[in-house]
Amino acid sequence: QVHLVESGGGLVQAGGSLRLSCAASVRTFSSYAMGWFRQAPGKEREFVAVITWTSITIYVDSVKGRFTISRDNAKNTVYLQMNSLKPEDTAVYYCGVHSATYYSGSDNTDPGKYAYWGQGTQVTVSS
């Protein structure tokens, strides 16, 4: 059974940094795009970043230059390094596994195309 566990969230001041981790029990981890999404209270789940199976990265405009997504296939783990955090980054952050292996299409930013999700980790950025 596929299982994802996020960790690394917490409370930080604006301008601070956090590194989120997502450990995935996926049989062929290296063949999947892995994404980070976030959801603030009362809002829909929002795309943040994705790293494809070829390690191409895509970011939402609001985090470009501040966040870095990476993966360690040997550890079945995806990371999100978050620097220069802003209060508007406050949300529950979720990692997800894309629904297709070796995907080369254009829907990597669509949460509806992700098959599995972790439980989420809270990130709170104070002013």
mmCIF file of N, CA and C in Angstrom:
data_model
loop_
_atom_site.group_PDB
_atom_site.id
_atom_site.type_symbol
_atom_site.label_atom_id
_atom_site.label_comp_id
_atom_site.label_asym_id
_atom_site.label_seq_id
_atom_site.Cartn_x
_atom_site.Cartn_y
_atom_site.Cartn_z
ATOM 1 N N GLN A 1 0.842 -1.175 0.000
ATOM 2 C CA GLN A 1 0.000 0.000 0.000
ATOM 3 C C GLN A 1 0.890 1.241 0.000
ATOM 4 N N VAL A 2 0.554 2.214 -0.849
ATOM 5 C CA VAL A 2 1.325 3.439 -0.945
ATOM 6 C C VAL A 2 1.117 4.271 0.314
ATOM 7 N N HIS A 3 2.211 4.780 0.851
ATOM 8 C CA HIS A 3 2.156 5.554 2.081
ATOM 9 C C HIS A 3 3.164 6.691 1.991
ATOM 10 N N LEU A 4 2.705 7.919 2.273
ATOM 11 C CA LEU A 4 3.550 9.098 2.245
ATOM 12 C C LEU A 4 3.496 9.783 3.599
ATOM 13 N N VAL A 5 4.646 10.204 4.102
ATOM 14 C CA VAL A 5 4.715 10.875 5.393
ATOM 15 C C VAL A 5 5.539 12.142 5.260
ATOM 16 N N GLU A 6 4.891 13.295 5.493
ATOM 17 C CA GLU A 6 5.583 14.578 5.478
ATOM 18 C C GLU A 6 6.096 14.911 6.876
ATOM 19 N N SER A 7 7.171 15.676 6.917
ATOM 20 C CA SER A 7 7.707 16.162 8.175
ATOM 21 C C SER A 7 8.490 17.440 7.916
ATOM 22 N N GLY A 8 8.806 18.160 8.982
ATOM 23 C CA GLY A 8 9.641 19.340 8.874
ATOM 24 C C GLY A 8 8.923 20.661 9.018
ATOM 25 N N GLY A 9 7.604 20.642 9.126
ATOM 26 C CA GLY A 9 6.867 21.880 9.306
ATOM 27 C C GLY A 9 7.076 22.457 10.688
ATOM 28 N N GLY A 10 6.583 23.675 10.869
ATOM 29 C CA GLY A 10 6.722 24.326 12.153
ATOM 30 C C GLY A 10 6.378 25.788 12.076
ATOM 31 N N LEU A 11 6.696 26.501 13.141
ATOM 32 C CA LEU A 11 6.449 27.935 13.251
ATOM 33 C C LEU A 11 7.767 28.676 13.091
ATOM 34 N N VAL A 12 7.806 29.594 12.134
ATOM 35 C CA VAL A 12 9.008 30.389 11.891
ATOM 36 C C VAL A 12 8.634 31.843 11.689
ATOM 37 N N GLN A 13 9.603 32.716 11.884
ATOM 38 C CA GLN A 13 9.409 34.131 11.613
ATOM 39 C C GLN A 13 9.561 34.407 10.126
ATOM 40 N N ALA A 14 8.932 35.473 9.662
ATOM 41 C CA ALA A 14 9.109 35.886 8.282
ATOM 42 C C ALA A 14 10.589 36.056 7.975
ATOM 43 N N GLY A 15 10.999 35.552 6.815
ATOM 44 C CA GLY A 15 12.396 35.583 6.429
ATOM 45 C C GLY A 15 13.162 34.338 6.817
ATOM 46 N N GLY A 16 12.560 33.484 7.616
ATOM 47 C CA GLY A 16 13.207 32.262 8.049
ATOM 48 C C GLY A 16 13.116 31.156 7.020
ATOM 49 N N SER A 17 13.617 29.983 7.408
ATOM 50 C CA SER A 17 13.678 28.850 6.501
ATOM 51 C C SER A 17 13.178 27.579 7.163
ATOM 52 N N LEU A 18 12.644 26.692 6.355
ATOM 53 C CA LEU A 18 12.261 25.358 6.768
ATOM 54 C C LEU A 18 12.584 24.394 5.640
ATOM 55 N N ARG A 19 12.846 23.152 5.991
ATOM 56 C CA ARG A 19 13.037 22.107 5.005
ATOM 57 C C ARG A 19 12.041 20.994 5.272
ATOM 58 N N LEU A 20 11.137 20.786 4.336
ATOM 59 C CA LEU A 20 10.149 19.738 4.447
ATOM 60 C C LEU A 20 10.664 18.465 3.792
ATOM 61 N N SER A 21 10.289 17.339 4.365
ATOM 62 C CA SER A 21 10.649 16.045 3.814
ATOM 63 C C SER A 21 9.395 15.219 3.612
ATOM 64 N N CYS A 22 9.421 14.363 2.625
ATOM 65 C CA CYS A 22 8.327 13.438 2.369
ATOM 66 C C CYS A 22 8.919 12.087 2.045
ATOM 67 N N ALA A 23 8.714 11.139 2.935
ATOM 68 C CA ALA A 23 9.171 9.772 2.725
ATOM 69 C C ALA A 23 8.045 8.972 2.095
ATOM 70 N N ALA A 24 8.342 8.316 0.995
ATOM 71 C CA ALA A 24 7.319 7.622 0.215
ATOM 72 C C ALA A 24 7.589 6.132 0.126
ATOM 73 N N SER A 25 6.576 5.344 0.427
ATOM 74 C CA SER A 25 6.652 3.898 0.239
ATOM 75 C C SER A 25 6.042 3.572 -1.118
ATOM 76 N N VAL A 26 6.783 3.895 -2.152
ATOM 77 C CA VAL A 26 6.366 3.668 -3.535
ATOM 78 C C VAL A 26 7.326 2.671 -4.164
ATOM 79 N N ARG A 27 6.784 1.677 -4.815
ATOM 80 C CA ARG A 27 7.592 0.584 -5.352
ATOM 81 C C ARG A 27 8.661 1.063 -6.335
ATOM 82 N N THR A 28 8.281 1.948 -7.242
ATOM 83 C CA THR A 28 9.227 2.496 -8.218
ATOM 84 C C THR A 28 9.241 4.019 -8.095
ATOM 85 N N PHE A 29 9.737 4.485 -6.972
ATOM 86 C CA PHE A 29 9.732 5.908 -6.645
ATOM 87 C C PHE A 29 10.345 6.757 -7.745
ATOM 88 N N SER A 30 11.445 6.295 -8.310
ATOM 89 C CA SER A 30 12.176 7.094 -9.280
ATOM 90 C C SER A 30 11.425 7.319 -10.585
ATOM 91 N N SER A 31 10.344 6.593 -10.820
ATOM 92 C CA SER A 31 9.597 6.713 -12.062
ATOM 93 C C SER A 31 8.446 7.715 -11.990
ATOM 94 N N TYR A 32 8.226 8.305 -10.820
ATOM 95 C CA TYR A 32 7.102 9.209 -10.619
ATOM 96 C C TYR A 32 7.537 10.646 -10.417
ATOM 97 N N ALA A 33 6.739 11.561 -10.962
ATOM 98 C CA ALA A 33 6.853 12.951 -10.556
ATOM 99 C C ALA A 33 6.327 13.087 -9.135
ATOM 100 N N MET A 34 6.985 13.906 -8.345
ATOM 101 C CA MET A 34 6.587 14.150 -6.971
ATOM 102 C C MET A 34 6.311 15.636 -6.794
ATOM 103 N N GLY A 35 5.185 15.948 -6.188
ATOM 104 C CA GLY A 35 4.791 17.336 -6.053
ATOM 105 C C GLY A 35 4.573 17.760 -4.614
ATOM 106 N N TRP A 36 4.732 19.048 -4.374
ATOM 107 C CA TRP A 36 4.354 19.679 -3.119
ATOM 108 C C TRP A 36 3.196 20.631 -3.390
ATOM 109 N N PHE A 37 2.167 20.525 -2.573
ATOM 110 C CA PHE A 37 0.995 21.379 -2.649
ATOM 111 C C PHE A 37 0.716 21.922 -1.262
ATOM 112 N N ARG A 38 -0.040 22.990 -1.194
ATOM 113 C CA ARG A 38 -0.377 23.556 0.105
ATOM 114 C C ARG A 38 -1.833 23.984 0.130
ATOM 115 N N GLN A 39 -2.380 24.001 1.325
ATOM 116 C CA GLN A 39 -3.776 24.371 1.494
ATOM 117 C C GLN A 39 -3.925 25.218 2.750
ATOM 118 N N ALA A 40 -4.368 26.450 2.566
ATOM 119 C CA ALA A 40 -4.652 27.342 3.669
ATOM 120 C C ALA A 40 -6.110 27.185 4.071
ATOM 121 N N PRO A 41 -6.470 27.548 5.301
ATOM 122 C CA PRO A 41 -7.855 27.415 5.749
ATOM 123 C C PRO A 41 -8.835 28.121 4.821
ATOM 124 N N GLY A 42 -9.873 27.418 4.425
ATOM 125 C CA GLY A 42 -10.893 27.988 3.570
ATOM 126 C C GLY A 42 -10.527 28.115 2.113
ATOM 127 N N LYS A 43 -9.359 27.617 1.726
ATOM 128 C CA LYS A 43 -8.913 27.713 0.344
ATOM 129 C C LYS A 43 -8.698 26.332 -0.263
ATOM 130 N N GLU A 44 -8.653 26.299 -1.584
ATOM 131 C CA GLU A 44 -8.406 25.053 -2.294
ATOM 132 C C GLU A 44 -6.930 24.698 -2.250
ATOM 133 N N ARG A 45 -6.661 23.429 -2.467
ATOM 134 C CA ARG A 45 -5.279 22.980 -2.517
ATOM 135 C C ARG A 45 -4.561 23.638 -3.697
ATOM 136 N N GLU A 46 -3.380 24.179 -3.436
ATOM 137 C CA GLU A 46 -2.634 24.969 -4.395
ATOM 138 C C GLU A 46 -1.315 24.301 -4.742
ATOM 139 N N PHE A 47 -0.992 24.298 -6.016
ATOM 140 C CA PHE A 47 0.294 23.791 -6.455
ATOM 141 C C PHE A 47 1.424 24.677 -5.950
ATOM 142 N N VAL A 48 2.507 24.046 -5.512
ATOM 143 C CA VAL A 48 3.688 24.774 -5.063
ATOM 144 C C VAL A 48 4.898 24.438 -5.929
ATOM 145 N N ALA A 49 5.220 23.158 -6.028
ATOM 146 C CA ALA A 49 6.406 22.738 -6.771
ATOM 147 C C ALA A 49 6.281 21.280 -7.165
ATOM 148 N N VAL A 50 6.950 20.911 -8.240
ATOM 149 C CA VAL A 50 7.000 19.522 -8.668
ATOM 150 C C VAL A 50 8.390 19.216 -9.197
ATOM 151 N N ILE A 51 8.819 17.995 -8.984
ATOM 152 C CA ILE A 51 10.047 17.509 -9.592
ATOM 153 C C ILE A 51 9.696 16.236 -10.352
ATOM 154 N N THR A 52 10.016 16.218 -11.625
ATOM 155 C CA THR A 52 9.662 15.085 -12.464
ATOM 156 C C THR A 52 10.627 13.926 -12.253
ATOM 157 N N TRP A 53 10.327 12.813 -12.904
ATOM 158 C CA TRP A 53 11.210 11.653 -12.786
ATOM 159 C C TRP A 53 12.575 11.921 -13.406
ATOM 160 N N THR A 54 12.644 12.922 -14.305
ATOM 161 C CA THR A 54 13.912 13.329 -14.887
ATOM 162 C C THR A 54 14.551 14.495 -14.129
ATOM 163 N N SER A 55 13.962 14.862 -12.982
ATOM 164 C CA SER A 55 14.448 15.926 -12.112
ATOM 165 C C SER A 55 14.301 17.320 -12.693
ATOM 166 N N ILE A 56 13.354 17.489 -13.610
ATOM 167 C CA ILE A 56 12.953 18.824 -14.032
ATOM 168 C C ILE A 56 12.049 19.402 -12.956
ATOM 169 N N THR A 57 12.225 20.663 -12.629
ATOM 170 C CA THR A 57 11.449 21.295 -11.573
ATOM 171 C C THR A 57 10.572 22.411 -12.108
ATOM 172 N N ILE A 58 9.401 22.558 -11.496
ATOM 173 C CA ILE A 58 8.453 23.612 -11.827
ATOM 174 C C ILE A 58 7.952 24.200 -10.516
ATOM 175 N N TYR A 59 7.811 25.519 -10.466
ATOM 176 C CA TYR A 59 7.364 26.199 -9.261
ATOM 177 C C TYR A 59 6.243 27.174 -9.570
ATOM 178 N N VAL A 60 5.365 27.361 -8.607
ATOM 179 C CA VAL A 60 4.398 28.434 -8.719
ATOM 180 C C VAL A 60 5.159 29.762 -8.631
ATOM 181 N N ASP A 61 4.678 30.776 -9.344
ATOM 182 C CA ASP A 61 5.409 32.034 -9.435
ATOM 183 C C ASP A 61 5.740 32.637 -8.067
ATOM 184 N N SER A 62 4.839 32.498 -7.125
ATOM 185 C CA SER A 62 5.003 33.149 -5.835
ATOM 186 C C SER A 62 6.160 32.596 -5.000
ATOM 187 N N VAL A 63 6.687 31.421 -5.344
ATOM 188 C CA VAL A 63 7.779 30.837 -4.573
ATOM 189 C C VAL A 63 9.076 30.736 -5.360
ATOM 190 N N LYS A 64 9.069 31.123 -6.621
ATOM 191 C CA LYS A 64 10.276 31.048 -7.441
ATOM 192 C C LYS A 64 11.397 31.877 -6.829
ATOM 193 N N GLY A 65 12.563 31.281 -6.766
ATOM 194 C CA GLY A 65 13.712 31.944 -6.175
ATOM 195 C C GLY A 65 13.813 31.777 -4.680
ATOM 196 N N ARG A 66 12.761 31.279 -4.037
ATOM 197 C CA ARG A 66 12.754 31.094 -2.591
ATOM 198 C C ARG A 66 12.700 29.622 -2.187
ATOM 199 N N PHE A 67 11.964 28.817 -2.945
ATOM 200 C CA PHE A 67 11.790 27.401 -2.630
ATOM 201 C C PHE A 67 12.581 26.551 -3.618
ATOM 202 N N THR A 68 13.070 25.418 -3.139
ATOM 203 C CA THR A 68 13.771 24.464 -3.988
ATOM 204 C C THR A 68 13.268 23.062 -3.693
ATOM 205 N N ILE A 69 12.779 22.389 -4.713
ATOM 206 C CA ILE A 69 12.351 21.009 -4.569
ATOM 207 C C ILE A 69 13.472 20.096 -5.051
ATOM 208 N N SER A 70 13.665 18.997 -4.362
ATOM 209 C CA SER A 70 14.690 18.037 -4.743
ATOM 210 C C SER A 70 14.230 16.641 -4.353
ATOM 211 N N ARG A 71 14.929 15.641 -4.851
ATOM 212 C CA ARG A 71 14.575 14.270 -4.515
ATOM 213 C C ARG A 71 15.820 13.429 -4.346
ATOM 214 N N ASP A 72 15.705 12.422 -3.503
ATOM 215 C CA ASP A 72 16.757 11.448 -3.295
ATOM 216 C C ASP A 72 16.129 10.091 -3.554
ATOM 217 N N ASN A 73 16.335 9.578 -4.744
ATOM 218 C CA ASN A 73 15.689 8.325 -5.131
ATOM 219 C C ASN A 73 16.179 7.135 -4.305
ATOM 220 N N ALA A 74 17.409 7.193 -3.838
ATOM 221 C CA ALA A 74 17.932 6.117 -3.014
ATOM 222 C C ALA A 74 17.213 6.030 -1.677
ATOM 223 N N LYS A 75 16.665 7.153 -1.217
ATOM 224 C CA LYS A 75 15.950 7.201 0.054
ATOM 225 C C LYS A 75 14.441 7.285 -0.119
ATOM 226 N N ASN A 76 13.965 7.262 -1.354
ATOM 227 C CA ASN A 76 12.531 7.418 -1.640
ATOM 228 C C ASN A 76 11.965 8.651 -0.942
ATOM 229 N N THR A 77 12.678 9.754 -1.055
ATOM 230 C CA THR A 77 12.312 10.959 -0.330
ATOM 231 C C THR A 77 12.369 12.181 -1.241
ATOM 232 N N VAL A 78 11.381 13.059 -1.087
ATOM 233 C CA VAL A 78 11.370 14.336 -1.778
ATOM 234 C C VAL A 78 11.425 15.442 -0.727
ATOM 235 N N TYR A 79 12.118 16.528 -1.046
ATOM 236 C CA TYR A 79 12.322 17.621 -0.111
ATOM 237 C C TYR A 79 11.800 18.927 -0.689
ATOM 238 N N LEU A 80 11.472 19.842 0.196
ATOM 239 C CA LEU A 80 11.153 21.202 -0.199
ATOM 240 C C LEU A 80 11.892 22.146 0.735
ATOM 241 N N GLN A 81 12.954 22.748 0.227
ATOM 242 C CA GLN A 81 13.693 23.750 0.978
ATOM 243 C C GLN A 81 13.005 25.087 0.789
ATOM 244 N N MET A 82 12.575 25.697 1.879
ATOM 245 C CA MET A 82 11.832 26.947 1.824
ATOM 246 C C MET A 82 12.634 28.031 2.528
ATOM 247 N N ASN A 83 13.064 29.020 1.772
ATOM 248 C CA ASN A 83 13.814 30.149 2.300
ATOM 249 C C ASN A 83 13.003 31.427 2.150
ATOM 250 N N SER A 84 13.414 32.448 2.889
ATOM 251 C CA SER A 84 12.749 33.754 2.828
ATOM 252 C C SER A 84 11.241 33.622 2.957
ATOM 253 N N LEU A 85 10.821 32.868 3.939
ATOM 254 C CA LEU A 85 9.398 32.590 4.108
ATOM 255 C C LEU A 85 8.603 33.851 4.413
ATOM 256 N N LYS A 86 7.387 33.874 3.895
ATOM 257 C CA LYS A 86 6.472 34.988 4.064
ATOM 258 C C LYS A 86 5.213 34.511 4.765
ATOM 259 N N PRO A 87 4.503 35.408 5.453
ATOM 260 C CA PRO A 87 3.252 34.996 6.104
ATOM 261 C C PRO A 87 2.266 34.336 5.152
ATOM 262 N N GLU A 88 2.243 34.752 3.904
ATOM 263 C CA GLU A 88 1.332 34.158 2.944
ATOM 264 C C GLU A 88 1.702 32.733 2.553
ATOM 265 N N ASP A 89 2.859 32.249 3.002
ATOM 266 C CA ASP A 89 3.232 30.855 2.801
ATOM 267 C C ASP A 89 2.584 29.937 3.834
ATOM 268 N N THR A 90 1.934 30.506 4.822
ATOM 269 C CA THR A 90 1.304 29.720 5.874
ATOM 270 C C THR A 90 0.225 28.812 5.296
ATOM 271 N N ALA A 91 0.341 27.522 5.563
ATOM 272 C CA ALA A 91 -0.589 26.533 5.039
ATOM 273 C C ALA A 91 -0.179 25.158 5.543
ATOM 274 N N VAL A 92 -1.036 24.185 5.297
ATOM 275 C CA VAL A 92 -0.650 22.794 5.451
ATOM 276 C C VAL A 92 -0.044 22.350 4.130
ATOM 277 N N TYR A 93 1.150 21.805 4.194
ATOM 278 C CA TYR A 93 1.858 21.380 2.995
ATOM 279 C C TYR A 93 1.746 19.870 2.831
ATOM 280 N N TYR A 94 1.394 19.453 1.625
ATOM 281 C CA TYR A 94 1.203 18.048 1.304
ATOM 282 C C TYR A 94 2.130 17.627 0.176
ATOM 283 N N CYS A 95 2.654 16.433 0.266
ATOM 284 C CA CYS A 95 3.357 15.870 -0.880
ATOM 285 C C CYS A 95 2.436 14.873 -1.572
ATOM 286 N N GLY A 96 2.616 14.754 -2.869
ATOM 287 C CA GLY A 96 1.790 13.861 -3.650
ATOM 288 C C GLY A 96 2.589 13.115 -4.701
ATOM 289 N N VAL A 97 2.081 11.951 -5.065
ATOM 290 C CA VAL A 97 2.665 11.130 -6.113
ATOM 291 C C VAL A 97 1.799 11.260 -7.352
ATOM 292 N N HIS A 98 2.400 11.604 -8.462
ATOM 293 C CA HIS A 98 1.653 11.713 -9.705
ATOM 294 C C HIS A 98 1.073 10.361 -10.089
ATOM 295 N N SER A 99 -0.015 10.388 -10.826
ATOM 296 C CA SER A 99 -0.731 9.171 -11.159
ATOM 297 C C SER A 99 -0.063 8.315 -12.222
ATOM 298 N N ALA A 100 0.906 8.848 -12.950
ATOM 299 C CA ALA A 100 1.524 8.129 -14.059
ATOM 300 C C ALA A 100 3.031 8.037 -13.892
ATOM 301 N N THR A 101 3.586 6.901 -14.288
ATOM 302 C CA THR A 101 5.034 6.742 -14.301
ATOM 303 C C THR A 101 5.620 7.342 -15.571
ATOM 304 N N TYR A 102 6.853 7.807 -15.473
ATOM 305 C CA TYR A 102 7.588 8.359 -16.607
ATOM 306 C C TYR A 102 6.779 9.412 -17.364
ATOM 307 N N TYR A 103 6.080 10.253 -16.634
ATOM 308 C CA TYR A 103 5.188 11.231 -17.231
ATOM 309 C C TYR A 103 5.977 12.359 -17.889
ATOM 310 N N SER A 104 5.544 12.730 -19.100
ATOM 311 C CA SER A 104 6.193 13.812 -19.833
ATOM 312 C C SER A 104 5.192 14.828 -20.353
ATOM 313 N N GLY A 105 3.996 14.860 -19.781
ATOM 314 C CA GLY A 105 2.959 15.764 -20.211
ATOM 315 C C GLY A 105 3.027 17.115 -19.525
ATOM 316 N N SER A 106 1.873 17.788 -19.483
ATOM 317 C CA SER A 106 1.818 19.171 -19.011
ATOM 318 C C SER A 106 0.911 19.383 -17.810
ATOM 319 N N ASP A 107 0.471 18.324 -17.139
ATOM 320 C CA ASP A 107 -0.445 18.466 -16.016
ATOM 321 C C ASP A 107 0.214 18.164 -14.672
ATOM 322 N N ASN A 108 1.503 18.395 -14.570
ATOM 323 C CA ASN A 108 2.224 18.146 -13.323
ATOM 324 C C ASN A 108 1.821 19.096 -12.202
ATOM 325 N N THR A 109 1.173 20.202 -12.548
ATOM 326 C CA THR A 109 0.767 21.183 -11.552
ATOM 327 C C THR A 109 -0.687 21.024 -11.125
ATOM 328 N N ASP A 110 -1.382 20.054 -11.658
ATOM 329 C CA ASP A 110 -2.794 19.835 -11.375
ATOM 330 C C ASP A 110 -2.939 18.843 -10.226
ATOM 331 N N PRO A 111 -3.466 19.264 -9.080
ATOM 332 C CA PRO A 111 -3.607 18.322 -7.965
ATOM 333 C C PRO A 111 -4.517 17.147 -8.278
ATOM 334 N N GLY A 112 -5.430 17.328 -9.237
ATOM 335 C CA GLY A 112 -6.311 16.243 -9.625
ATOM 336 C C GLY A 112 -5.615 15.103 -10.333
ATOM 337 N N LYS A 113 -4.373 15.300 -10.748
ATOM 338 C CA LYS A 113 -3.606 14.269 -11.442
ATOM 339 C C LYS A 113 -2.670 13.509 -10.510
ATOM 340 N N TYR A 114 -2.756 13.778 -9.232
ATOM 341 C CA TYR A 114 -1.925 13.085 -8.254
ATOM 342 C C TYR A 114 -2.738 12.012 -7.562
ATOM 343 N N ALA A 115 -2.164 10.834 -7.494
ATOM 344 C CA ALA A 115 -2.902 9.660 -7.041
ATOM 345 C C ALA A 115 -2.877 9.461 -5.527
ATOM 346 N N TYR A 116 -1.793 9.855 -4.882
ATOM 347 C CA TYR A 116 -1.634 9.611 -3.455
ATOM 348 C C TYR A 116 -1.110 10.854 -2.759
ATOM 349 N N TRP A 117 -1.534 11.019 -1.515
ATOM 350 C CA TRP A 117 -1.163 12.178 -0.716
ATOM 351 C C TRP A 117 -0.719 11.774 0.676
ATOM 352 N N GLY A 118 0.175 12.572 1.231
ATOM 353 C CA GLY A 118 0.537 12.405 2.618
ATOM 354 C C GLY A 118 -0.466 13.073 3.525
ATOM 355 N N GLN A 119 -0.208 13.020 4.826
ATOM 356 C CA GLN A 119 -1.141 13.572 5.812
ATOM 357 C C GLN A 119 -1.005 15.078 5.979
ATOM 358 N N GLY A 120 0.063 15.651 5.477
ATOM 359 C CA GLY A 120 0.295 17.077 5.563
ATOM 360 C C GLY A 120 1.126 17.479 6.760
ATOM 361 N N THR A 121 1.834 18.588 6.626
ATOM 362 C CA THR A 121 2.598 19.160 7.726
ATOM 363 C C THR A 121 2.355 20.663 7.752
ATOM 364 N N GLN A 122 2.088 21.190 8.937
ATOM 365 C CA GLN A 122 1.717 22.597 9.086
ATOM 366 C C GLN A 122 2.943 23.493 9.028
ATOM 367 N N VAL A 123 2.857 24.527 8.207
ATOM 368 C CA VAL A 123 3.871 25.575 8.146
ATOM 369 C C VAL A 123 3.192 26.887 8.511
ATOM 370 N N THR A 124 3.693 27.535 9.545
ATOM 371 C CA THR A 124 3.148 28.808 9.981
ATOM 372 C C THR A 124 4.267 29.842 10.007
ATOM 373 N N VAL A 125 4.061 30.947 9.310
ATOM 374 C CA VAL A 125 5.054 32.011 9.225
ATOM 375 C C VAL A 125 4.477 33.255 9.871
ATOM 376 N N SER A 126 5.114 33.716 10.920
ATOM 377 C CA SER A 126 4.642 34.888 11.644
ATOM 378 C C SER A 126 5.208 36.162 11.035
ATOM 379 N N SER A 127 4.468 37.261 11.209
ATOM 380 C CA SER A 127 4.879 38.547 10.666
ATOM 381 C C SER A 127 6.038 39.133 11.456
#
